[in-house]
Amino acid sequence: ARLSMLSDSVNLKIDPVQNRSGVRENFATLKATHERMMQSAVEHQLARDFFRARHYACMVPSIVISSFLAVLSFILPTTNPEEEQVYKTVSACLNAFNTILLGLAGLLKYGSRMDVHASANAQFVALIREVEEIEIALRTLAFGIQTDDSQKELGDFLRKFPGRLKNIYVKAQEIGEMAPVPAFVTLRAMRAVHHMESAGKAL
């Protein structure tokens, strides 16, 4: 009889919280939030790569041209008027092209936009980690070993849950306003996320 009572006591302690109000709904909300943050992180990653490619496309040729101009006089001799005219023509063309590249890079701000989206991507990755930590904590409190203390902690956790989730969405909105994503990048991100989800299901 004593062993039976001990067994019943252990069963009560490890019984998961199946019917606690809001627990399963909170899991669904966390899943949707995680997917939204993942979508945003991919958007900013693709936007960063897009602007980085264009930034380098302007800056690398500019660096090469500037370096070439520094030694142009050694490559093109100017011993007579004809050679000097060739030197001036080549130098003027290269300087003009270099000015165009630098002007485009400055006007379209590829470098600064690349940096903004890189920062936004890092911040969304941090939000994803925060959502995952909340999900782990909720799963531990709701489905782990049940004690009076864990029940109290779960109640406190559920009361604070809406506020924590609201803070995540407020941060996400601030990041989105700071680094708007072009529409075509959003479409690419949606396809990329769908592909990742399909690959995950296949595994």
C-alpha angles and dihedrals in degrees: 000000000000091000090049092053091049091050092051090049093052091048091054092051096051096040106118121234098257101163103034107139113256099003098111091039089054091052089053090048092050091050092052091046092049091051091049093049090047090051091051093047091053091047092055092043091055091044090051091051091046095053093039091057091052093044091054091043088061101036102043095056089044091055091047093049093047090051091046092051090055091062099030093107090059092050098045113044119216101201095130137025094261093054091045090054091051090050092051092047094049092044092049092049093049092047091049092050091047090051090052092051093048091045093052092047091050096043097047093037094217093164097051092043089051090053093047093053092044089055092045091051091052091049093050090049087055090051090051089053090049092052090049091051090051090049092050091049092049093047091049094049096042101041105021127090108313121228134154089262094049090049090053092046090050091052091050090046093053092049091053094040098089092050094049091048091048091053090054092053092045090054090047091052092050091050091048092052091048094050113026113197121224113247095241090054090053090054091050090049092051090053091046093050091046090051091050091049091049091049090049092052091048090056 
